Amino acid sequence: MTIDIEYVILRHLQMKLKAPFTTSFGTFQRKEFILVEVVDRDGVSGWGESVAFAAPWYSEETVKTNWHMLEDFLVPLALAEPIHHPEELAKRFSAIRQNNMAKAAIEGAVWDLYAKRLGVPLCQALGGTKKDIEVGVSIGIQPTVADLLQVIERYVAQGYRRIKVKIKPGWDVDVIRDVRRAFPDVPLMADANSAYTLADADRLKALDEFGLLMIEQPLAADDLLDHARLQPLLHTPICLDESIRSYDDARKALDLGSCRIINIKIGRVGGLWEAKRIHDLCAERGVPVWCGGMLEAGVGRAHNIAITTLENFALPGDTAASSHYWERDIITPEVEVQGGLIRVPDAPGIGYDVDRRQVERYTQFAKVFHRTATA
Ligand SMILES: O=C(O)CCC(=O)c1ccccc1C(=O)O
Ligand SMILES: [Mg+2]
């Protein structure tokens, strides 16, 4: 199989979230992101989505740094030579340091095109087998505990398979106690987005009594060592998110005992190829993984669904329904959750149609890059 990309379109989109989403590091009202379309000689399109946010709170990447990396480095590399397998592109990109979300955006588009050319769904091209995936939902910090309980009630009623609550100092032990009292049996976890240090070990230890499935990223993103010190003090498994940016990070975290579960985000680790390698490593080590979310629009959501079909994505992810985030998503059909499950689409590639009318509506500006002009 040879993929000859004829041109690439970068579009800058902005979509308003249905409800503001608050984490320990800030509040999101809208999502700005880059949609990548790669088009081959026959006019077949592959789609990718950069998950970088407008501001560098979650990681150092932003929409603008991603645009710069794509325009000046990654798109020219993708156009430079034909591609026989997306892995080749991942290797080509390894000459460029980090900037994982930018790399993943275009690599994801090439994966979609690759699977479409093969005539198979993306999940199958990746080696996934599941026909349905189990999903949970991530719930932001709310104005009051009463608000939080009401929101949780709604998602439990919709059948979501686990509830994730964002925590930070001052919105943690008492909140989780109230949630647990109201929902004694719900599969529950907490995500701190690096809001604590090792000096808070007692506070984190106090969460042990609530039977959480895991506590996600309690300490700093660059601190595998302190996570390794914290984990033996807790009964609750630590799950790492921000700390894991590559296969090697995952290997080191598992060797050190920094976590017992890994959240895989395709963008954070630089693409589907690296995500699959981390999945396979964790499978060998008997460590379950799950797919995190970055408030994606439909294209990113479709990629998350595809990777989650790999077997060792053993825990429900954060890939909630389109309608949880958006009045109107950019794909048809939209992603729906029924009884806590998403049915994996079986059409070639990402398996959803990109709704060009909606894309147009949300696009603020765009730029086209032709092979002849760059290569
Ligand atoms: O619903 C989603 O897409 C996941 C929401 C979420 O938890 C999140 C949202 C924005 C930034 C970081 C995170 C996170 O997983 O830490
Ligand atoms: Mg997280």
Tab-separated table of C-alpha atoms and ligand atoms in Angstrom:
chain	number	residue	atom	x	y	z
A	1	MET	CA	0.000	0.000	0.000
A	2	THR	CA	1.347	3.413	-0.966
A	3	ILE	CA	-0.144	6.627	0.341
A	4	ASP	CA	0.635	9.636	-1.846
A	5	ILE	CA	-0.639	12.725	-0.136
A	6	GLU	CA	-1.530	15.344	-2.732
A	7	TYR	CA	-2.414	18.124	-0.325
A	8	VAL	CA	-3.110	18.843	3.329
A	9	ILE	CA	-5.679	21.279	4.723
A	10	LEU	CA	-5.275	22.710	8.210
A	11	ARG	CA	-8.415	24.274	9.609
A	12	HIS	CA	-8.694	26.244	12.835
A	13	LEU	CA	-12.061	25.550	14.462
A	14	GLN	CA	-13.790	26.921	17.502
A	15	MET	CA	-16.713	25.184	19.199
A	16	LYS	CA	-18.589	26.255	22.299
A	17	LEU	CA	-18.922	23.659	25.049
A	18	LYS	CA	-22.470	23.012	26.251
A	19	ALA	CA	-21.304	23.571	29.808
A	20	PRO	CA	-18.055	25.005	31.216
A	21	PHE	CA	-15.567	22.326	32.290
A	22	THR	CA	-13.425	23.060	35.376
A	23	THR	CA	-10.261	21.220	36.416
A	24	SER	CA	-7.667	21.962	39.121
A	25	PHE	CA	-5.808	24.104	36.564
A	26	GLY	CA	-8.599	26.143	34.980
A	27	THR	CA	-11.978	26.359	33.257
A	28	PHE	CA	-12.766	25.615	29.602
A	29	GLN	CA	-15.719	27.445	28.002
A	30	ARG	CA	-14.949	26.474	24.425
A	31	LYS	CA	-12.600	24.327	22.418
A	32	GLU	CA	-10.288	25.761	19.805
A	33	PHE	CA	-8.520	23.132	17.773
A	34	ILE	CA	-6.900	22.225	14.482
A	35	LEU	CA	-8.604	19.798	12.149
A	36	VAL	CA	-6.210	18.096	9.720
A	37	GLU	CA	-7.388	16.754	6.356
A	38	VAL	CA	-4.945	14.806	4.185
A	39	VAL	CA	-6.077	14.124	0.616
A	40	ASP	CA	-4.490	11.586	-1.724
A	41	ARG	CA	-4.286	11.514	-5.546
A	42	ASP	CA	-7.675	9.839	-5.843
A	43	GLY	CA	-9.320	12.476	-3.698
A	44	VAL	CA	-9.743	10.240	-0.648
A	45	SER	CA	-9.576	12.214	2.614
A	46	GLY	CA	-8.137	11.194	5.976
A	47	TRP	CA	-9.004	13.161	9.107
A	48	GLY	CA	-7.096	13.997	12.268
A	49	GLU	CA	-7.678	16.372	15.171
A	50	SER	CA	-5.124	18.119	17.334
A	51	VAL	CA	-6.133	17.856	20.987
A	52	ALA	CA	-3.949	20.779	22.147
A	53	PHE	CA	-5.827	23.489	24.011
A	54	ALA	CA	-5.643	27.242	23.451
A	55	ALA	CA	-3.588	27.758	26.637
A	56	PRO	CA	-0.624	25.705	27.981
A	57	TRP	CA	-2.264	24.480	31.216
A	58	TYR	CA	-2.497	20.759	30.629
A	59	SER	CA	0.825	20.623	28.759
A	60	GLU	CA	3.121	23.117	27.051
A	61	GLU	CA	1.511	22.587	23.641
A	62	THR	CA	-1.120	25.015	22.377
A	63	VAL	CA	-3.215	25.404	19.244
A	64	LYS	CA	-0.703	27.958	17.969
A	65	THR	CA	2.407	25.877	18.704
A	66	ASN	CA	0.683	22.970	16.945
A	67	TRP	CA	-0.111	25.122	13.913
A	68	HIS	CA	3.537	26.242	13.769
A	69	MET	CA	4.855	22.683	14.081
A	70	LEU	CA	2.437	21.387	11.463
A	71	GLU	CA	2.962	24.188	8.966
A	72	ASP	CA	6.737	24.470	9.243
A	73	PHE	CA	7.830	20.892	9.958
A	74	LEU	CA	5.284	18.083	10.050
A	75	VAL	CA	3.208	18.793	6.930
A	76	PRO	CA	6.380	19.181	4.802
A	77	LEU	CA	7.665	15.857	6.198
A	78	ALA	CA	4.368	14.136	5.422
A	79	LEU	CA	4.411	15.518	1.861
A	80	ALA	CA	8.111	14.808	1.242
A	81	GLU	CA	7.802	11.123	0.268
A	82	PRO	CA	5.118	8.478	-0.158
A	83	ILE	CA	4.114	6.602	3.002
A	84	HIS	CA	3.659	2.827	3.014
A	85	HIS	CA	2.412	2.460	6.572
A	86	PRO	CA	1.584	5.078	9.236
A	87	GLU	CA	4.401	3.665	11.384
A	88	GLU	CA	6.806	5.072	8.804
A	89	LEU	CA	5.445	8.544	9.411
A	90	ALA	CA	5.777	8.131	13.189
A	91	LYS	CA	9.449	7.256	12.614
A	92	ARG	CA	9.931	10.207	10.237
A	93	PHE	CA	8.542	12.501	12.948
A	94	SER	CA	10.892	11.123	15.610
A	95	ALA	CA	13.588	13.496	14.284
A	96	ILE	CA	11.496	16.283	15.800
A	97	ARG	CA	11.462	16.575	19.560
A	98	GLN	CA	8.204	16.306	21.488
A	99	ASN	CA	5.270	18.368	20.124
A	100	ASN	CA	3.313	15.151	20.437
A	101	MET	CA	-0.173	16.557	19.907
A	102	ALA	CA	0.889	18.170	16.632
A	103	LYS	CA	2.436	14.889	15.446
A	104	ALA	CA	-0.592	12.848	16.502
A	105	ALA	CA	-2.988	15.148	14.613
A	106	ILE	CA	-1.447	14.461	11.202
A	107	GLU	CA	-0.456	10.865	11.965
A	108	GLY	CA	-4.121	10.235	12.880
A	109	ALA	CA	-5.253	11.679	9.547
A	110	VAL	CA	-2.837	9.365	7.717
A	111	TRP	CA	-4.124	6.363	9.717
A	112	ASP	CA	-7.674	7.205	8.669
A	113	LEU	CA	-6.613	7.488	5.029
A	114	TYR	CA	-4.593	4.264	5.282
A	115	ALA	CA	-7.543	2.313	6.690
A	116	LYS	CA	-9.892	3.798	4.065
A	117	ARG	CA	-7.510	2.726	1.292
A	118	LEU	CA	-7.411	-0.769	2.759
A	119	GLY	CA	-11.205	-0.705	3.015
A	120	VAL	CA	-11.195	-1.603	6.705
A	121	PRO	CA	-12.336	0.196	9.844
A	122	LEU	CA	-9.530	1.980	11.703
A	123	CYS	CA	-10.010	-0.262	14.742
A	124	GLN	CA	-9.221	-3.280	12.572
A	125	ALA	CA	-6.150	-1.597	11.033
A	126	LEU	CA	-4.933	-1.074	14.598
A	127	GLY	CA	-5.584	-4.671	15.624
A	128	GLY	CA	-8.608	-3.956	17.796
A	129	THR	CA	-11.281	-6.582	18.314
A	130	LYS	CA	-14.057	-5.144	20.479
A	131	LYS	CA	-17.434	-4.460	18.886
A	132	ASP	CA	-18.593	-2.212	21.725
A	133	ILE	CA	-16.561	-0.164	24.137
A	134	GLU	CA	-17.458	0.639	27.732
A	135	VAL	CA	-17.350	4.293	28.628
A	136	GLY	CA	-17.333	6.514	31.678
A	137	VAL	CA	-17.632	10.252	32.059
A	138	SER	CA	-15.348	12.916	33.516
A	139	ILE	CA	-17.148	15.515	35.604
A	140	GLY	CA	-15.577	18.906	36.219
A	141	ILE	CA	-15.402	20.780	39.502
A	142	GLN	CA	-18.878	22.213	40.242
A	143	PRO	CA	-19.940	25.353	42.151
A	144	THR	CA	-21.353	23.241	45.023
A	145	VAL	CA	-21.443	19.619	46.146
A	146	ALA	CA	-25.227	19.620	45.607
A	147	ASP	CA	-24.616	20.569	41.954
A	148	LEU	CA	-22.067	17.786	41.631
A	149	LEU	CA	-24.443	15.167	43.051
A	150	GLN	CA	-27.123	16.282	40.613
A	151	VAL	CA	-24.780	16.028	37.642
A	152	ILE	CA	-23.582	12.578	38.717
A	153	GLU	CA	-27.175	11.436	39.118
A	154	ARG	CA	-27.841	12.382	35.514
A	155	TYR	CA	-24.899	10.408	34.133
A	156	VAL	CA	-25.538	7.385	36.323
A	157	ALA	CA	-29.107	7.372	34.997
A	158	GLN	CA	-27.718	7.469	31.430
A	159	GLY	CA	-25.787	4.281	32.173
A	160	TYR	CA	-22.175	5.515	32.146
A	161	ARG	CA	-19.932	2.731	33.456
A	162	ARG	CA	-17.861	4.849	35.818
A	163	ILE	CA	-17.812	8.356	37.155
A	164	LYS	CA	-14.656	10.453	37.329
A	165	VAL	CA	-14.644	13.471	39.591
A	166	LYS	CA	-12.053	16.219	39.328
A	167	ILE	CA	-10.389	17.068	42.635
A	168	LYS	CA	-8.022	19.744	43.964
A	169	PRO	CA	-6.950	20.849	47.463
A	170	GLY	CA	-10.136	22.065	49.177
A	171	TRP	CA	-12.387	20.037	46.812
A	172	ASP	CA	-11.362	16.494	47.631
A	173	VAL	CA	-11.902	14.320	50.736
A	174	ASP	CA	-15.182	15.908	51.899
A	175	VAL	CA	-16.550	15.988	48.369
A	176	ILE	CA	-15.670	12.354	47.648
A	177	ARG	CA	-17.204	11.346	51.007
A	178	ASP	CA	-20.509	12.999	50.024
A	179	VAL	CA	-20.424	11.433	46.568
A	180	ARG	CA	-19.757	8.010	48.052
A	181	ARG	CA	-22.596	8.411	50.544
A	182	ALA	CA	-25.029	9.317	47.768
A	183	PHE	CA	-23.745	6.636	45.354
A	184	PRO	CA	-22.393	3.754	47.468
A	185	ASP	CA	-21.919	1.356	44.543
A	186	VAL	CA	-21.000	3.510	41.587
A	187	PRO	CA	-17.544	2.807	40.080
A	188	LEU	CA	-15.820	6.037	41.069
A	189	MET	CA	-12.412	7.653	40.568
A	190	ALA	CA	-10.754	11.029	41.110
A	191	ASP	CA	-8.450	13.076	38.840
A	192	ALA	CA	-6.171	15.698	40.439
A	193	ASN	CA	-4.361	16.959	37.319
A	194	SER	CA	-1.135	17.367	39.342
A	195	ALA	CA	-2.679	19.531	42.067
A	196	TYR	CA	-0.770	17.866	44.958
A	197	THR	CA	2.769	17.216	46.159
A	198	LEU	CA	4.224	14.405	48.222
A	199	ALA	CA	3.648	16.601	51.306
A	200	ASP	CA	-0.105	15.947	50.759
A	201	ALA	CA	0.307	12.164	51.105
A	202	ASP	CA	-1.961	12.037	54.189
A	203	ARG	CA	-4.729	13.859	52.386
A	204	LEU	CA	-4.500	11.459	49.447
A	205	LYS	CA	-4.321	8.508	51.849
A	206	ALA	CA	-7.618	9.717	53.357
A	207	LEU	CA	-9.262	8.900	49.996
A	208	ASP	CA	-8.462	5.202	50.474
A	209	GLU	CA	-11.612	4.575	52.503
A	210	PHE	CA	-13.928	5.406	49.576
A	211	GLY	CA	-12.988	2.450	47.403
A	212	LEU	CA	-11.953	4.500	44.383
A	213	LEU	CA	-10.986	2.582	41.253
A	214	MET	CA	-7.933	4.819	41.030
A	215	ILE	CA	-6.593	8.286	41.625
A	216	GLU	CA	-5.366	9.941	38.465
A	217	GLN	CA	-2.227	12.082	38.270
A	218	PRO	CA	-1.997	13.314	41.855
A	219	LEU	CA	1.531	14.786	41.514
A	220	ALA	CA	3.571	16.744	38.976
A	221	ALA	CA	3.712	15.709	35.343
A	222	ASP	CA	7.501	15.291	35.422
A	223	ASP	CA	7.660	13.421	38.716
A	224	LEU	CA	7.751	9.658	38.279
A	225	LEU	CA	9.947	9.388	41.370
A	226	ASP	CA	7.526	11.002	43.819
A	227	HIS	CA	4.658	8.980	42.351
A	228	ALA	CA	6.771	5.883	43.049
A	229	ARG	CA	7.135	7.066	46.652
A	230	LEU	CA	3.422	7.799	46.976
A	231	GLN	CA	2.003	4.579	45.485
A	232	PRO	CA	3.128	2.234	48.326
A	233	LEU	CA	1.521	4.584	50.869
A	234	LEU	CA	-1.911	4.195	49.223
A	235	HIS	CA	-4.286	1.276	48.740
A	236	THR	CA	-5.873	3.105	45.830
A	237	PRO	CA	-4.070	2.485	42.532
A	238	ILE	CA	-2.414	5.519	40.990
A	239	CYS	CA	-3.176	6.100	37.307
A	240	LEU	CA	-0.806	8.341	35.362
A	241	ASP	CA	-2.027	10.754	32.680
A	242	GLU	CA	0.185	13.854	32.180
A	243	SER	CA	3.357	11.928	33.182
A	244	ILE	CA	3.208	9.461	30.293
A	245	ARG	CA	4.289	10.996	26.994
A	246	SER	CA	5.975	8.013	25.374
A	247	TYR	CA	6.614	4.289	25.485
A	248	ASP	CA	9.780	4.994	27.464
A	249	ASP	CA	7.905	7.039	30.059
A	250	ALA	CA	5.503	4.119	30.485
A	251	ARG	CA	8.359	1.636	30.829
A	252	LYS	CA	10.060	3.794	33.466
A	253	ALA	CA	6.842	4.364	35.402
A	254	LEU	CA	6.130	0.632	35.522
A	255	ASP	CA	9.735	-0.212	36.472
A	256	LEU	CA	9.667	2.361	39.256
A	257	GLY	CA	6.200	1.400	40.503
A	258	SER	CA	4.900	4.943	39.939
A	259	CYS	CA	1.433	3.704	38.952
A	260	ARG	CA	-0.716	0.599	38.518
A	261	ILE	CA	-2.879	1.903	35.681
A	262	ILE	CA	-2.142	4.105	32.663
A	263	ASN	CA	-4.437	6.589	30.939
A	264	ILE	CA	-3.500	6.651	27.254
A	265	LYS	CA	-4.259	9.796	25.287
A	266	ILE	CA	-3.295	9.513	21.630
A	267	GLY	CA	-2.275	13.175	21.407
A	268	ARG	CA	-0.204	13.197	24.581
A	269	VAL	CA	1.906	10.231	23.425
A	270	GLY	CA	2.415	11.447	19.831
A	271	GLY	CA	0.000	9.284	17.899
A	272	LEU	CA	-1.794	5.986	17.426
A	273	TRP	CA	1.396	4.034	16.794
A	274	GLU	CA	2.962	5.055	20.107
A	275	ALA	CA	-0.387	4.563	21.863
A	276	LYS	CA	-0.504	0.993	20.574
A	277	ARG	CA	3.089	0.345	21.717
A	278	ILE	CA	2.236	1.560	25.226
A	279	HIS	CA	-0.914	-0.561	25.209
A	280	ASP	CA	1.127	-3.639	24.255
A	281	LEU	CA	3.778	-2.990	26.901
A	282	CYS	CA	1.117	-2.626	29.586
A	283	ALA	CA	-0.585	-5.821	28.387
A	284	GLU	CA	2.720	-7.710	28.779
A	285	ARG	CA	3.118	-6.329	32.284
A	286	GLY	CA	-0.473	-7.064	33.312
A	287	VAL	CA	-1.250	-3.356	33.708
A	288	PRO	CA	-4.695	-2.222	32.496
A	289	VAL	CA	-5.041	0.943	30.423
A	290	TRP	CA	-7.943	3.166	29.428
A	291	CYS	CA	-8.437	5.968	26.933
A	292	GLY	CA	-8.482	9.508	28.305
A	293	GLY	CA	-10.205	12.486	26.734
A	294	MET	CA	-9.295	16.039	25.756
A	295	LEU	CA	-12.797	17.413	25.138
A	296	GLU	CA	-12.480	16.239	21.548
A	297	ALA	CA	-14.793	16.983	18.676
A	298	GLY	CA	-16.015	14.092	16.544
A	299	VAL	CA	-12.822	13.273	14.664
A	300	GLY	CA	-10.690	12.958	17.796
A	301	ARG	CA	-13.519	11.070	19.483
A	302	ALA	CA	-13.617	8.581	16.591
A	303	HIS	CA	-9.868	7.946	16.956
A	304	ASN	CA	-10.343	7.352	20.695
A	305	ILE	CA	-13.075	4.814	19.981
A	306	ALA	CA	-10.857	2.979	17.496
A	307	ILE	CA	-7.868	2.630	19.853
A	308	THR	CA	-10.128	1.563	22.729
A	309	THR	CA	-11.052	-1.587	20.773
A	310	LEU	CA	-7.595	-3.022	21.654
A	311	GLU	CA	-8.001	-5.696	24.288
A	312	ASN	CA	-6.032	-4.234	27.181
A	313	PHE	CA	-8.152	-1.071	27.201
A	314	ALA	CA	-9.723	-2.937	30.073
A	315	LEU	CA	-11.297	-0.033	31.969
A	316	PRO	CA	-14.006	2.412	30.828
A	317	GLY	CA	-12.518	5.562	29.260
A	318	ASP	CA	-13.535	9.238	29.190
A	319	THR	CA	-15.002	9.067	25.668
A	320	ALA	CA	-18.518	10.290	26.431
A	321	ALA	CA	-21.273	10.963	23.876
A	322	SER	CA	-20.993	13.882	21.436
A	323	SER	CA	-24.052	15.437	23.065
A	324	HIS	CA	-22.241	15.576	26.424
A	325	TYR	CA	-19.996	18.278	24.953
A	326	TRP	CA	-21.586	19.838	21.866
A	327	GLU	CA	-24.895	21.156	20.592
A	328	ARG	CA	-23.844	19.793	17.219
A	329	ASP	CA	-20.745	17.679	16.540
A	330	ILE	CA	-18.755	17.650	13.267
A	331	ILE	CA	-19.457	14.005	12.412
A	332	THR	CA	-22.512	12.015	11.362
A	333	PRO	CA	-23.825	10.054	13.003
A	334	GLU	CA	-22.773	11.628	16.300
A	335	VAL	CA	-21.196	9.396	18.952
A	336	GLU	CA	-23.967	7.915	21.060
A	337	VAL	CA	-23.787	6.079	24.372
A	338	GLN	CA	-26.384	3.461	25.196
A	339	GLY	CA	-26.276	1.561	28.444
A	340	GLY	CA	-22.712	2.829	28.955
A	341	LEU	CA	-21.574	1.407	25.623
A	342	ILE	CA	-20.511	2.891	22.308
A	343	ARG	CA	-21.075	0.641	19.319
A	344	VAL	CA	-17.859	0.661	17.251
A	345	PRO	CA	-18.617	1.748	13.672
A	346	ASP	CA	-17.678	-0.718	10.933
A	347	ALA	CA	-17.321	1.597	7.928
A	348	PRO	CA	-13.758	2.071	6.587
A	349	GLY	CA	-11.402	4.468	8.378
A	350	ILE	CA	-12.712	6.361	11.400
A	351	GLY	CA	-16.160	5.037	10.483
A	352	TYR	CA	-18.029	8.339	10.797
A	353	ASP	CA	-18.649	10.901	8.047
A	354	VAL	CA	-17.191	14.332	8.589
A	355	ASP	CA	-20.027	16.830	8.227
A	356	ARG	CA	-18.441	19.461	6.011
A	357	ARG	CA	-21.271	21.919	6.619
A	358	GLN	CA	-20.627	21.863	10.348
A	359	VAL	CA	-16.863	22.017	9.812
A	360	GLU	CA	-17.397	25.103	7.665
A	361	ARG	CA	-19.574	26.682	10.353
A	362	TYR	CA	-16.933	26.264	13.051
A	363	THR	CA	-13.874	27.112	10.912
A	364	GLN	CA	-12.246	30.475	11.602
A	365	PHE	CA	-9.418	30.154	9.070
A	366	ALA	CA	-7.714	27.487	7.009
A	367	LYS	CA	-4.633	26.891	4.898
A	368	VAL	CA	-3.889	24.431	2.100
A	369	PHE	CA	-0.447	22.856	1.545
A	370	HIS	CA	0.257	21.243	-1.829
A	371	ARG	CA	2.851	18.576	-2.480
A	372	THR	CA	4.471	20.388	-5.393
A	373	ALA	CA	4.769	23.625	-3.463
A	374	THR	CA	6.507	22.031	-0.483
A	375	ALA	CA	8.257	18.896	-1.673
B	1	LIG	O1	-14.284	14.311	28.737
B	1	LIG	C1	-13.102	14.394	28.391
B	1	LIG	O2	-12.769	14.554	27.203
B	1	LIG	C2	-12.025	14.273	29.438
B	1	LIG	C3	-12.063	15.393	30.395
B	1	LIG	C4	-10.841	15.446	31.270
B	1	LIG	O3	-10.808	14.786	32.269
B	1	LIG	C5	-9.792	16.373	30.882
B	1	LIG	C6	-10.168	17.488	30.152
B	1	LIG	C7	-9.262	18.453	29.791
B	1	LIG	C8	-7.946	18.316	30.162
B	1	LIG	C9	-7.528	17.198	30.898
B	1	LIG	C10	-8.430	16.210	31.241
B	1	LIG	C11	-7.880	15.014	31.971
B	1	LIG	O4	-8.205	13.853	31.705
B	1	LIG	O5	-7.023	15.200	32.815
B	2	MG	MG	-6.427	13.346	33.612
